[in-house]
Each structure stands twice: as structure tokens, then as C-alpha cells.
Coordinates of N, CA and C in Angstrom, one line a residue:
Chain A
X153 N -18.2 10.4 -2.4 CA -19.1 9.2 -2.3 C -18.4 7.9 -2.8
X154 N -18.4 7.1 -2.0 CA -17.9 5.7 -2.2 C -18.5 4.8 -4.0
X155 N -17.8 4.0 -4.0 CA -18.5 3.4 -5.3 C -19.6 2.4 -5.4
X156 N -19.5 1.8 -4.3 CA -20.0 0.8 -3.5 C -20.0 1.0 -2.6
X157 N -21.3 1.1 -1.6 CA -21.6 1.6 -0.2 C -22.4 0.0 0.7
X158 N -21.9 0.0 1.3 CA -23.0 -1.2 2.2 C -22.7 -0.5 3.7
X159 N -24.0 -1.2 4.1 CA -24.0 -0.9 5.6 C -23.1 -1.9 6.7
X160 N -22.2 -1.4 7.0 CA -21.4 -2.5 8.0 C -21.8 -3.1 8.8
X161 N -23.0 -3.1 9.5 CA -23.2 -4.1 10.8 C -23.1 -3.7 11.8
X162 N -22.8 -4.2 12.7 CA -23.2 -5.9 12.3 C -24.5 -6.2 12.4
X163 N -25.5 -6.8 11.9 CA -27.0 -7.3 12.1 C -27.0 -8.6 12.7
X164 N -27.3 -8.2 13.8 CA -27.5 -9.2 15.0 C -28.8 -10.0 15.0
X165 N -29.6 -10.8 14.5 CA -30.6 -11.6 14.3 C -30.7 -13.1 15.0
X166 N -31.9 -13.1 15.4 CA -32.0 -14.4 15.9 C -32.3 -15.7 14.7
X167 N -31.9 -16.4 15.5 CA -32.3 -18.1 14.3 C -34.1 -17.8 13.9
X168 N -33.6 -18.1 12.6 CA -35.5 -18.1 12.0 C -35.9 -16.7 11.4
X169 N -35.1 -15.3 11.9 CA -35.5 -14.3 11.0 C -35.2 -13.9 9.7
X170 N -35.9 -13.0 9.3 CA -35.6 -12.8 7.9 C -34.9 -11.4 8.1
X171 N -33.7 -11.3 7.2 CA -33.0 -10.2 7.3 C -32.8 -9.5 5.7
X172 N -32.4 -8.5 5.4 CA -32.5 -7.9 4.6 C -31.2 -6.7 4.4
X173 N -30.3 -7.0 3.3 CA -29.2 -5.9 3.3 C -29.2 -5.2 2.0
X174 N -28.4 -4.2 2.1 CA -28.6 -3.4 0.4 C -27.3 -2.7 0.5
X175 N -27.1 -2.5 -1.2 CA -26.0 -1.9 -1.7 C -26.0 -1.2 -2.7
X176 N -25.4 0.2 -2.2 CA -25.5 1.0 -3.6 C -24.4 1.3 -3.9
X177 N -24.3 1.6 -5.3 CA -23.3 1.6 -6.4 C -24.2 3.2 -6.7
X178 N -22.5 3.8 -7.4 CA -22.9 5.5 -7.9 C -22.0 5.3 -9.6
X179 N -22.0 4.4 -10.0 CA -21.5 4.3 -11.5 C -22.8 3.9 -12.3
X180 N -23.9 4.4 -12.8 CA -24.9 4.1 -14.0 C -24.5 2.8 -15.0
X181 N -23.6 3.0 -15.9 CA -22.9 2.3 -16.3 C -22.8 0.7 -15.9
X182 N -22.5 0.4 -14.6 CA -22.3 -0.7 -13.7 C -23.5 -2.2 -14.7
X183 N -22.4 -2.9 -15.1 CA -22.9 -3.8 -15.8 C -23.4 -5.4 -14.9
X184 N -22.8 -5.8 -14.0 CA -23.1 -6.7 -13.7 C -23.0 -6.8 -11.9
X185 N -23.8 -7.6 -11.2 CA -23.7 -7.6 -9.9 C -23.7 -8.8 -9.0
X186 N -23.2 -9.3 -8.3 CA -22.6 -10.6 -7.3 C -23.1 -10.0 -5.7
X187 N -23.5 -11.2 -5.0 CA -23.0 -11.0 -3.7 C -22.1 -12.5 -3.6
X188 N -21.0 -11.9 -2.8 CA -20.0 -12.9 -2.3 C -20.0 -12.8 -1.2
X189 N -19.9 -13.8 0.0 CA -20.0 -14.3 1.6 C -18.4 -14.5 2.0
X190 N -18.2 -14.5 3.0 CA -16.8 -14.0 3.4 C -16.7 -14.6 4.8
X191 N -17.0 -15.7 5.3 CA -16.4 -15.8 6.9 C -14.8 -15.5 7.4
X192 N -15.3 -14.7 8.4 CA -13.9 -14.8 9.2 C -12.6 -15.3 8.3
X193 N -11.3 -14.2 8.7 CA -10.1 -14.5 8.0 C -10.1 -16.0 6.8
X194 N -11.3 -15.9 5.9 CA -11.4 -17.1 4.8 C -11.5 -16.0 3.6
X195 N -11.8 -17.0 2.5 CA -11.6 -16.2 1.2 C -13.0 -15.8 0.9
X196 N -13.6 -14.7 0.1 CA -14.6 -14.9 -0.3 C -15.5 -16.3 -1.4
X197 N -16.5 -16.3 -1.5 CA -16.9 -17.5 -2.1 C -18.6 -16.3 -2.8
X198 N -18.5 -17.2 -3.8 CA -19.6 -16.6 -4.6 C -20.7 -17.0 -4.1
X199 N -21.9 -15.9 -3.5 CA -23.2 -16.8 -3.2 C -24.4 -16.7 -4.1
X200 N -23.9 -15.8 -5.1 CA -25.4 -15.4 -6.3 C -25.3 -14.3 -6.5
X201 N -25.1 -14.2 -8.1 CA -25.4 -13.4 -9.2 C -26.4 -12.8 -9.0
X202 N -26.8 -11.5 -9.1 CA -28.1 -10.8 -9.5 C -28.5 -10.1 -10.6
X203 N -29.8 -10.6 -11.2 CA -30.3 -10.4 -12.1 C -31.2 -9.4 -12.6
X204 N -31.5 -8.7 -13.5 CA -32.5 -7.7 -13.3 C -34.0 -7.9 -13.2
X205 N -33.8 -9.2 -13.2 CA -36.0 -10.0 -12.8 C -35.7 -10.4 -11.7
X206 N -34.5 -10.6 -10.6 CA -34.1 -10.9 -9.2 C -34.5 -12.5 -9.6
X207 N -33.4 -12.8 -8.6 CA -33.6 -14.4 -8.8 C -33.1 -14.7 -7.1
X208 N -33.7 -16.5 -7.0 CA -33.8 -16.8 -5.8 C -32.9 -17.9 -5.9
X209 N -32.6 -18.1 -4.2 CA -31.6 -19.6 -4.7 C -32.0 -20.1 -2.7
X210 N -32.9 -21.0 -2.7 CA -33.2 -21.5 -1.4 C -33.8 -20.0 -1.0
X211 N -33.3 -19.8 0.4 CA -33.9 -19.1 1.1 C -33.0 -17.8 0.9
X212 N -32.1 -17.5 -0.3 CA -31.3 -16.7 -0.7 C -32.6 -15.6 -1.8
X213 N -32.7 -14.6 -2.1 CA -33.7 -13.8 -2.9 C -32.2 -12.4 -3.1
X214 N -32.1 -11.8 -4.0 CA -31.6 -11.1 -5.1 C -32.6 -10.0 -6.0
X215 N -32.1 -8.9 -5.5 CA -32.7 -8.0 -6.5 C -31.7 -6.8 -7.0
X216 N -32.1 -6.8 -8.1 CA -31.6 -5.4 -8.3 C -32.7 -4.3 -9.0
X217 N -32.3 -2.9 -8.7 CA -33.1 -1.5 -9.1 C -32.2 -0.8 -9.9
X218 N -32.2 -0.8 -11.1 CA -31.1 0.3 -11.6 C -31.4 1.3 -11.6
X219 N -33.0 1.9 -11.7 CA -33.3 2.9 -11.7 C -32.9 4.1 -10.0
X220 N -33.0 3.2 -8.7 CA -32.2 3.5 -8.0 C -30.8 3.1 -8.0
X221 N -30.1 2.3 -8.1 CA -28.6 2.2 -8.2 C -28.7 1.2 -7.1
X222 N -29.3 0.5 -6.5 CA -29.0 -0.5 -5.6 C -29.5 -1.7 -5.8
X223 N -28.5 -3.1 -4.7 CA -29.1 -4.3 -5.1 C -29.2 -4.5 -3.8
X224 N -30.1 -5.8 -3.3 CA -30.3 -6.3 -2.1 C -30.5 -7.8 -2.2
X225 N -30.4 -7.9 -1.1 CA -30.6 -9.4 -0.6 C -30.8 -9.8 0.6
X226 N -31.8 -10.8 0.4 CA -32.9 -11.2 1.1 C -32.6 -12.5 2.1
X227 N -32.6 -13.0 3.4 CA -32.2 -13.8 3.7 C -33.1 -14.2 4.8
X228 N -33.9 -15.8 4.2 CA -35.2 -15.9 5.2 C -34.8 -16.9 6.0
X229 N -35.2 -17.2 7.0 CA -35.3 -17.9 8.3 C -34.1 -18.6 8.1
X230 N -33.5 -17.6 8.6 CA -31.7 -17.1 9.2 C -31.1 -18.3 10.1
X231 N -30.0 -19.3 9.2 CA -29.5 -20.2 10.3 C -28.0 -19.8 11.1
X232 N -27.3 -20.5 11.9 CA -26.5 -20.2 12.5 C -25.2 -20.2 11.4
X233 N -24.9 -20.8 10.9 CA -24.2 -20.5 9.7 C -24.3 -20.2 8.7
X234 N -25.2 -18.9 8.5 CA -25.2 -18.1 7.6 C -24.9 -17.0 8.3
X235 N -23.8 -16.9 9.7 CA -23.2 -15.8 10.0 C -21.8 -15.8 9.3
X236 N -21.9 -14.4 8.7 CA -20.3 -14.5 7.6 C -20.3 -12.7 7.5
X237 N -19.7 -12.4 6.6 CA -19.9 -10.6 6.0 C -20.4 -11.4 4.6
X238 N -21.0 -9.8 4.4 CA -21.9 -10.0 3.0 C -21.2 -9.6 2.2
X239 N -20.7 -9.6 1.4 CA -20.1 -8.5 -0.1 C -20.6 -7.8 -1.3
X240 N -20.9 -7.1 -1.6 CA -21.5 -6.5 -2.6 C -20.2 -6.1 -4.0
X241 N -20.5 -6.9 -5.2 CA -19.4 -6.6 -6.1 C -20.4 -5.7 -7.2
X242 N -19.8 -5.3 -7.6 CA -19.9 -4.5 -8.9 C -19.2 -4.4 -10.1
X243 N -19.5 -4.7 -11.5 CA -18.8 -4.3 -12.4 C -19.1 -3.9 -13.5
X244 N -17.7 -4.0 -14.5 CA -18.0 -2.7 -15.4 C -17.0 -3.3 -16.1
X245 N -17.2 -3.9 -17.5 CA -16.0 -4.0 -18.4 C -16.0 -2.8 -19.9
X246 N -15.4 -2.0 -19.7 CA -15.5 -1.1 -20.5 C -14.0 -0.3 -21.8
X247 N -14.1 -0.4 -23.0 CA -12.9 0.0 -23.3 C -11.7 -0.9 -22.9
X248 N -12.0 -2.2 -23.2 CA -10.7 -3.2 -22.4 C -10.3 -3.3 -21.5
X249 N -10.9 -2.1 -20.5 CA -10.8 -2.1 -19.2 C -11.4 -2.6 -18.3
X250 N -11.2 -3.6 -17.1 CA -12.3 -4.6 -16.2 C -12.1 -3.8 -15.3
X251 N -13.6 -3.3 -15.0 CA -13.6 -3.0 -13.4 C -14.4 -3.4 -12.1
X252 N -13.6 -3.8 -11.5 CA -14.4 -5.2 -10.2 C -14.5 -3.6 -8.7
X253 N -15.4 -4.2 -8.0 CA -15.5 -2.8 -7.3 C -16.5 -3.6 -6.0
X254 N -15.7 -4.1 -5.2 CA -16.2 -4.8 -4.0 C -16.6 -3.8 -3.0
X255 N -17.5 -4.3 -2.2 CA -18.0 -2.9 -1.1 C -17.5 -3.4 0.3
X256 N -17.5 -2.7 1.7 CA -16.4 -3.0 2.1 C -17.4 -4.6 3.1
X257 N -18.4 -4.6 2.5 CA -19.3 -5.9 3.7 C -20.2 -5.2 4.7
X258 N -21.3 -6.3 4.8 CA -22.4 -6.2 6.3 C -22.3 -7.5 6.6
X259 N -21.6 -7.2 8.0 CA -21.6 -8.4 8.5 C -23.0 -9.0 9.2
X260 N -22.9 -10.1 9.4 CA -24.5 -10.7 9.9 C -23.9 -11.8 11.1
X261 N -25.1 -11.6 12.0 CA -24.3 -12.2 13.4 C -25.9 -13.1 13.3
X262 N -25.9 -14.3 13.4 CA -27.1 -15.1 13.9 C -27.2 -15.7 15.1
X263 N -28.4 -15.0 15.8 CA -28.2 -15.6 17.5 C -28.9 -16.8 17.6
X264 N -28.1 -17.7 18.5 CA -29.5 -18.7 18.9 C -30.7 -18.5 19.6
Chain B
X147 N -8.5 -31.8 -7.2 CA -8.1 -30.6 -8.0 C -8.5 -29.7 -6.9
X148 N -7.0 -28.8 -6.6 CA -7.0 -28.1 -5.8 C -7.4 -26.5 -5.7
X149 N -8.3 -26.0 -6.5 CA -8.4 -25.0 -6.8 C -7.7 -24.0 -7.7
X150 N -7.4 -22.9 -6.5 CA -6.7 -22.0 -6.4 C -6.1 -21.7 -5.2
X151 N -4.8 -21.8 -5.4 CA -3.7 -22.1 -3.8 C -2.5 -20.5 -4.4
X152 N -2.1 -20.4 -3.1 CA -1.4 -19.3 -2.8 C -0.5 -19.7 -1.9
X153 N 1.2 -18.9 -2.5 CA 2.4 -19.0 -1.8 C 3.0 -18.0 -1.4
X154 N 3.2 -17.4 0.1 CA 2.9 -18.3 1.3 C 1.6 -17.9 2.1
X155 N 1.0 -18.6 3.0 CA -0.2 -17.9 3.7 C 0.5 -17.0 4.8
X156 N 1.8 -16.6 5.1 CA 1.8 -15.9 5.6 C 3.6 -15.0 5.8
X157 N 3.9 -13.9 5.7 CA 5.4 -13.7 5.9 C 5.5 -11.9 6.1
X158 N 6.6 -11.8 7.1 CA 6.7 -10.8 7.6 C 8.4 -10.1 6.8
X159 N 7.7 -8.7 6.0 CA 9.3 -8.3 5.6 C 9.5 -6.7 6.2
X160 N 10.6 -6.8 5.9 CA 11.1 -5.0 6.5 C 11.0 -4.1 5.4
X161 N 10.8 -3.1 5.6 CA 10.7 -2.2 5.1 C 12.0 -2.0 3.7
X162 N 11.6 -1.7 2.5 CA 12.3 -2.3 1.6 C 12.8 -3.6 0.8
X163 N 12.1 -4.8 1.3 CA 13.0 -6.0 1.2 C 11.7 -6.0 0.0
X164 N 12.3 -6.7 -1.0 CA 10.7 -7.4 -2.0 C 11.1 -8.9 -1.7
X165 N 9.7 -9.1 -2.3 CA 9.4 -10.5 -2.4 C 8.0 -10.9 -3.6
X166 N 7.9 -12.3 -3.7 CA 6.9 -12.6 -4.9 C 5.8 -13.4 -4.2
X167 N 4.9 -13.1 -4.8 CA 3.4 -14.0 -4.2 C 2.9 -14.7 -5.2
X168 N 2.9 -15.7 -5.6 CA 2.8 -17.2 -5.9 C 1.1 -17.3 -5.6
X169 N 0.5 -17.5 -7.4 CA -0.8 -17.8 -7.1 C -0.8 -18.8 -8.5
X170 N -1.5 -20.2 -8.0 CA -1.5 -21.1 -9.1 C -3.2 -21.5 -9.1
X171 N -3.6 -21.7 -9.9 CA -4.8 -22.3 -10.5 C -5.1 -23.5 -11.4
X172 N -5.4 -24.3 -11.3 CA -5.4 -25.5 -11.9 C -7.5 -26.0 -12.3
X173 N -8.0 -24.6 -12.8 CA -9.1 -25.1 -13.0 C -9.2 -24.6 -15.0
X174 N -7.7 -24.6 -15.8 CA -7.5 -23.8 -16.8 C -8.5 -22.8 -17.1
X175 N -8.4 -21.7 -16.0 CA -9.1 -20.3 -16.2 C -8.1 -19.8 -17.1
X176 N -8.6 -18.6 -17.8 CA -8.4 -17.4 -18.6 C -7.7 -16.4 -17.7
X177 N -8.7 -16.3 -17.0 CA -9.1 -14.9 -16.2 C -8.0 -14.5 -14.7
X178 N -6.8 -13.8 -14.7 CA -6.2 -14.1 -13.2 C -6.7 -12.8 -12.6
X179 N -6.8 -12.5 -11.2 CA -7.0 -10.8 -10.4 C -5.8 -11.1 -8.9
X180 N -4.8 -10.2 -8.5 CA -4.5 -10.1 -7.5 C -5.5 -8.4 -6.8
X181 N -5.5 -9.4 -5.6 CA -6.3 -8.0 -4.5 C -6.0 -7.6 -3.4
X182 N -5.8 -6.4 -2.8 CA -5.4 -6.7 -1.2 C -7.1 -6.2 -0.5
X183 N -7.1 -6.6 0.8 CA -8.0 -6.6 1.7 C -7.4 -5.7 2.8
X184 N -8.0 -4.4 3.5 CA -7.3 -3.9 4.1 C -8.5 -3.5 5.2
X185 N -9.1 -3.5 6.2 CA -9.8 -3.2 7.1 C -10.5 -2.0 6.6
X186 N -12.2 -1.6 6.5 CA -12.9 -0.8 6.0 C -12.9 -0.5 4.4
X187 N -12.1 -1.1 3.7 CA -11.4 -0.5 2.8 C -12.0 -1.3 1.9
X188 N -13.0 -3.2 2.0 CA -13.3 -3.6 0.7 C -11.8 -4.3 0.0
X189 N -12.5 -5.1 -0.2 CA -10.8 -6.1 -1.2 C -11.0 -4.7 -2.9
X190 N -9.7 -4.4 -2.9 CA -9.2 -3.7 -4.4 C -8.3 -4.4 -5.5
X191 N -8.9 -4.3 -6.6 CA -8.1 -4.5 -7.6 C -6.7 -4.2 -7.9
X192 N -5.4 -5.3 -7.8 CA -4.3 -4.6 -7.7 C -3.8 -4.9 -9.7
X193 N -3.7 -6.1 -10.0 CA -3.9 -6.2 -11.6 C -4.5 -7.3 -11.9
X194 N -4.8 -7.6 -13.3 CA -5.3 -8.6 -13.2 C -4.8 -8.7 -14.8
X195 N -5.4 -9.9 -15.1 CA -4.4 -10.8 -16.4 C -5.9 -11.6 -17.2
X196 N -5.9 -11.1 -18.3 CA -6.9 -11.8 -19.6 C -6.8 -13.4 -20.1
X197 N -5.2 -13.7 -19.7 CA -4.8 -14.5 -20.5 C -2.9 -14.9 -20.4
X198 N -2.6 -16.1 -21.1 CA -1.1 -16.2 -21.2 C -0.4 -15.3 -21.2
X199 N 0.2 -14.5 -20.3 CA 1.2 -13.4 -21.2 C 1.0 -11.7 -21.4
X200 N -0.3 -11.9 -21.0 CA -1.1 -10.4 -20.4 C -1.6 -9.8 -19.2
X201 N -1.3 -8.5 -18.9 CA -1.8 -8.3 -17.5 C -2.1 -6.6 -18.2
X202 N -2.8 -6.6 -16.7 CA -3.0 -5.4 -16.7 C -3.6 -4.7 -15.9
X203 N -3.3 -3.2 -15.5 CA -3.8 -2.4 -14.2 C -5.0 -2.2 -13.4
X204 N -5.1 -2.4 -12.6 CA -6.4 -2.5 -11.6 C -6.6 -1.2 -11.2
X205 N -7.3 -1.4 -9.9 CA -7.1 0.1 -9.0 C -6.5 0.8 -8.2
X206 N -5.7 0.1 -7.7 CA -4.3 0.2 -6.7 C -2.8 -0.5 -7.1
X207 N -2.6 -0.4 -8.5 CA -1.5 -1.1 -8.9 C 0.1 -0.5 -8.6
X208 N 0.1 0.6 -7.9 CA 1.3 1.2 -7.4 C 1.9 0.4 -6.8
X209 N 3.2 0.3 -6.7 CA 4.0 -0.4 -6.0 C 4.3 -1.8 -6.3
X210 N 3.5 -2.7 -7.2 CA 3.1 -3.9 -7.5 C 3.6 -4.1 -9.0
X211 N 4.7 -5.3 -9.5 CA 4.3 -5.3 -11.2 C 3.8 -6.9 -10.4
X212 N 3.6 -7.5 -11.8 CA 3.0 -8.7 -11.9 C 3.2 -9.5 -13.3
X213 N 3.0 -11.0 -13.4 CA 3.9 -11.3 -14.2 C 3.0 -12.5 -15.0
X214 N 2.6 -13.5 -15.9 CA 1.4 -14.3 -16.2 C 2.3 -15.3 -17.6
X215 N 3.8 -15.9 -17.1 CA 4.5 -16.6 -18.1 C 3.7 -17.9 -18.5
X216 N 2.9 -18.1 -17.2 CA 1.9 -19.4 -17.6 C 0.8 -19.5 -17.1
X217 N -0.2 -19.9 -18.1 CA -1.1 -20.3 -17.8 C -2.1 -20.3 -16.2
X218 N -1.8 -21.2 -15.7 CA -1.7 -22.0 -14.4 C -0.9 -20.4 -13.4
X219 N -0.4 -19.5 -13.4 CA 0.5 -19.1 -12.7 C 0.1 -17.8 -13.0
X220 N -0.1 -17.0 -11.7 CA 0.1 -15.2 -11.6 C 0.8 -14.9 -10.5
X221 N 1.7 -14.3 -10.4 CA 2.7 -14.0 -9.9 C 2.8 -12.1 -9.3
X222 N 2.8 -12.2 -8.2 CA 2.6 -10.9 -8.2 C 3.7 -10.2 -6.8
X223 N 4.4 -9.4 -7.6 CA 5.8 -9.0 -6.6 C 5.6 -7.5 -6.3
X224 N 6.4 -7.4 -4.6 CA 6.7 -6.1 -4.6 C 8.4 -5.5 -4.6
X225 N 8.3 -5.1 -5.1 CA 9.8 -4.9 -4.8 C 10.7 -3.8 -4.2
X226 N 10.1 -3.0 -3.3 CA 10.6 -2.4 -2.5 C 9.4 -1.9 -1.2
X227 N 9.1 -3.4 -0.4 CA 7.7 -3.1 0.2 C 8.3 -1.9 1.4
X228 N 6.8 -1.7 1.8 CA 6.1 -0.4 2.1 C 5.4 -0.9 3.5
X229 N 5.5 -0.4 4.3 CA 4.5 0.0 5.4 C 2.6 0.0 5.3
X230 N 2.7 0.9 4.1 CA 1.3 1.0 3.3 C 1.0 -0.4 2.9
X231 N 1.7 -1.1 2.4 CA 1.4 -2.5 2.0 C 1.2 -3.6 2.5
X232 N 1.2 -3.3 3.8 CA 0.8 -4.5 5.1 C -0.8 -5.1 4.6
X233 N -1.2 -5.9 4.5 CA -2.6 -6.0 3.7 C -2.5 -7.7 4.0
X234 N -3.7 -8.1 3.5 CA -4.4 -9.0 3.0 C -4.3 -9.3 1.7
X235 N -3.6 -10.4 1.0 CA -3.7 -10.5 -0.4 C -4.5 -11.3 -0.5
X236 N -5.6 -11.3 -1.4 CA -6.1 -12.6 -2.6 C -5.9 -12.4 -3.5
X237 N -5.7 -13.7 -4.8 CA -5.8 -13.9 -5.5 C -6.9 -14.8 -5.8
X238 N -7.3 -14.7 -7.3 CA -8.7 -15.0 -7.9 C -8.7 -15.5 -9.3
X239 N -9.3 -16.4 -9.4 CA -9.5 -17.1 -11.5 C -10.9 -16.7 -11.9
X240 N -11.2 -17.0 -13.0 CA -12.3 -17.3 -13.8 C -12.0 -17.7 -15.2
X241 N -13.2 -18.7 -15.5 CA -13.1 -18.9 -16.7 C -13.3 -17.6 -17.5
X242 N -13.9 -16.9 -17.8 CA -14.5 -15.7 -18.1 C -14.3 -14.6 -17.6
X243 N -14.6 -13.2 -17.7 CA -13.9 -12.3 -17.0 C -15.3 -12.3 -15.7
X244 N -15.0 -10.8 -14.6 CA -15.6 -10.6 -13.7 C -16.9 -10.5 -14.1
X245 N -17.1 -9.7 -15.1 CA -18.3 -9.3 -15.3 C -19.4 -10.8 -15.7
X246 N -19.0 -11.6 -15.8 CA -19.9 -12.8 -16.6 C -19.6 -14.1 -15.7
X247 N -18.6 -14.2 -14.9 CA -18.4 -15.5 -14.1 C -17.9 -15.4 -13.3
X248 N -18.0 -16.3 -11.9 CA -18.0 -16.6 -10.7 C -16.3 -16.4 -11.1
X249 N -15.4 -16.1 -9.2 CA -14.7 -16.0 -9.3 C -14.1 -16.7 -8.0
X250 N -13.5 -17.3 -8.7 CA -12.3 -18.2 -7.4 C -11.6 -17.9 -6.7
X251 N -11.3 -17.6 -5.3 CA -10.1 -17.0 -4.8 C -9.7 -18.2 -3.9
X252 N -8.6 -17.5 -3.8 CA -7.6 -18.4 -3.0 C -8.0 -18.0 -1.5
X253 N -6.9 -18.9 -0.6 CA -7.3 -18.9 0.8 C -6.5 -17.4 1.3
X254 N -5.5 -16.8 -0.1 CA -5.0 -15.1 1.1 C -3.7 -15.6 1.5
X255 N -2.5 -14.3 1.5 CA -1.4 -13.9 1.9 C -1.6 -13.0 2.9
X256 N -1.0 -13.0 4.3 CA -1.0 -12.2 4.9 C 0.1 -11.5 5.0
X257 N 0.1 -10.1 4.6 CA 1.5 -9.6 5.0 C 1.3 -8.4 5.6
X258 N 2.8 -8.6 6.9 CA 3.1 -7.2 7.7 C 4.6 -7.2 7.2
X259 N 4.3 -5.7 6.8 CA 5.9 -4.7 6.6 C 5.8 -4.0 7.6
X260 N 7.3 -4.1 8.0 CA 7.9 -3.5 9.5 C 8.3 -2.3 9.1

């Protein structure tokens, strides 16, 4: 089992829907959680920390379940540039050891 | 202030030749991470660095040392590249480590070994 699992995509959505992705993590342990946005051959860019009371940022929504192992994110009336891959990070600093644990993306396609 | 920039965006070597990848930061982070990006695969931790003068192993650090003489500068070489190592590099800052703050990456090295 992967450490980070997301669904690849692509989610093909029209302008104005609400879409919805999830990611699970198999480490308990896993201390902190990010989604980072990723267009096409660019770098990743941070889009929101998740919290364990889920926090919102615009039409951006974040949650996490530890009791299941997954986080999601919420994305309401879907514009044409919010087509990118999603990333799901994971971490764990433990014993002086940092462990970063990116998942491999769900990409998101917004139609007109 | 230019971020986090990476040298070069792009170079092609033969099997065995090394070379160095050039990652500078100018936002005085702490925090350095090199990563490669490889299709299905998710960006991986190759090392990453606490501070001046410190580094240390990721999750894929085979084939890779890496080097943190300054501040501003992570440096990350192969030296007898690989076929396997055709990839996507980023490199990444933070003030703080992963677990507590946003992380910067550069715009990516592309490399194919022949």
C-alpha cells in the first residue's frame, strides 16, 4: 500500500461545479497536512494547510479525519484556472528525521 | 527578490558523466529539500538540509551526495549519472521545517541520461 494514495483523474468538470478530492495516508503517526497545486511542467505552489477543525480559504474548504486517515478538499464553483493537479503532502518529523511524503496528484480539468 | 532559482532548467548527460545542480534561495530560509519528480511516482525526497552546513537523507538518496557550504546555496550532484535518474528535479526552502511551513520550490531541472 502506497503512503499517500490520491485518485489520478482526471476530473473533468464544468465551470461553476463543485468538485471534491481525497487522500489517504497509511502512517497514524502523520503529523501535518498541505495540499499543493501543480500546473503543467511548473513547480508546485502551496494552496492550504489542513487543519484538524478544516479550514476554508475562498471557495477552497480542507478537512482532515484522522480517525479515517484521509484529508479532502473541497472546491466550489470551479473556475477555468483552477485546472492544475492537486497534491496531497504528508508529514512526519520524527527522531530528527523529516519525512515529506507527496502523493502522486488528481488532476482537475475545468470545462467551459 | 527572486525566490528560489535553479541551475540549469535543463541538460542532457551520458551515462556516467556527473554533474551539479545549483539551487539558491534568497528568502534566508533554514530549511533546504532536493526532489526528483518522475511520472506516477509523486515528487520524492532526495536530501534535505536543517541549516548551514547540515544535510541529510531523504527517501531516495542513492546515487546523490549533496552539499549546504552556504546559507543561500544547496547544491546537489550526481556523480556517476544513471539512466534511472532521468527525472525532474525540484528544489525547495522554508523558513521552518516541512512539517510547520509553506515550502518554496523552484521552477525544476530537467534531466535525461542517455
Amino acid at each position: 500500500r502506497k503512503e499517500v494514495e490520491q485518485d489520478p483523474g482526471p476530473f473533468n468538470v464544468p465551470e461553476g461545479a463543485t468538485v471534491a478530492f481525497n487522500c489517504t495516508y497509511s502512517n497514524s503517526a502523520s503529523q501535518s497536512f498541505f495540499w499543493y497545486r501543480q500546473d503543467c511542467r511548473k513547480e508546485p505552489k502551496l494552496l492550504m494547510s489542513v487543519y484538524s477543525s478544516g479550514n476554508e480559504d475562498g471557495r477552497f474548504t480542507a478537512q482532515l479525519n484522522r480517525a479515517s486517515q484521509y484529508i479532502s478538499l473541497l472546491i466550489r464553483d470551479s473556475k477555468l484556472s483552477d485546472s492544475a493537479t492537486y497534491l496531497c503532502v504528508v508529514t512526519l518529523f520524527s527522531g530528527g528525521y523529516q519525512k515529506v511524503t507527496f502523493g502522486t496528484g488528481t488532476k482537475l480539468q475545468v470545462i467551459p | 527578490n527572486a525566490g528560489v532559482t535553479q541551475t540549469p532548467k535543463f541538460r542532457v548527460l551520458k551515462t556516467g558523466q556527473s554533474m551539479t545542480l545549483l539551487c539558491a534561495q534568497d528568502m534566508n530560509h533554514e530549511y533546504m529539500y532536493w526532489y526528483r519528480q518522475d511520472p506516477g511516482m509523486g515528487l520524492r525526497l532526495i536530501h534535505y538540509s536543517v541549516g548551514e552546513g547540515t544535510t541529510a537523507k531523504g527517501e531516495v538518496p542513492d546515487g546523490y551526495n549533496v552539499s549546504r557550504l552556504k546559507k543561500q546555496n544547496f547544491l546537489l550532484g550526481l556523480e556517476s549519472a544513471a539512466p534511472s535518474q532521468t527525472s525532474v528535479y525540484f528544489c525547495a526552502s522554508s523558513s521552518r521545517g516541512a512539517s510547520t511551513d509553506t515550502q518554496y520550490f523552484g521552477p525544476g531541472t530537467r534531466l535525461t541520461v542517455l
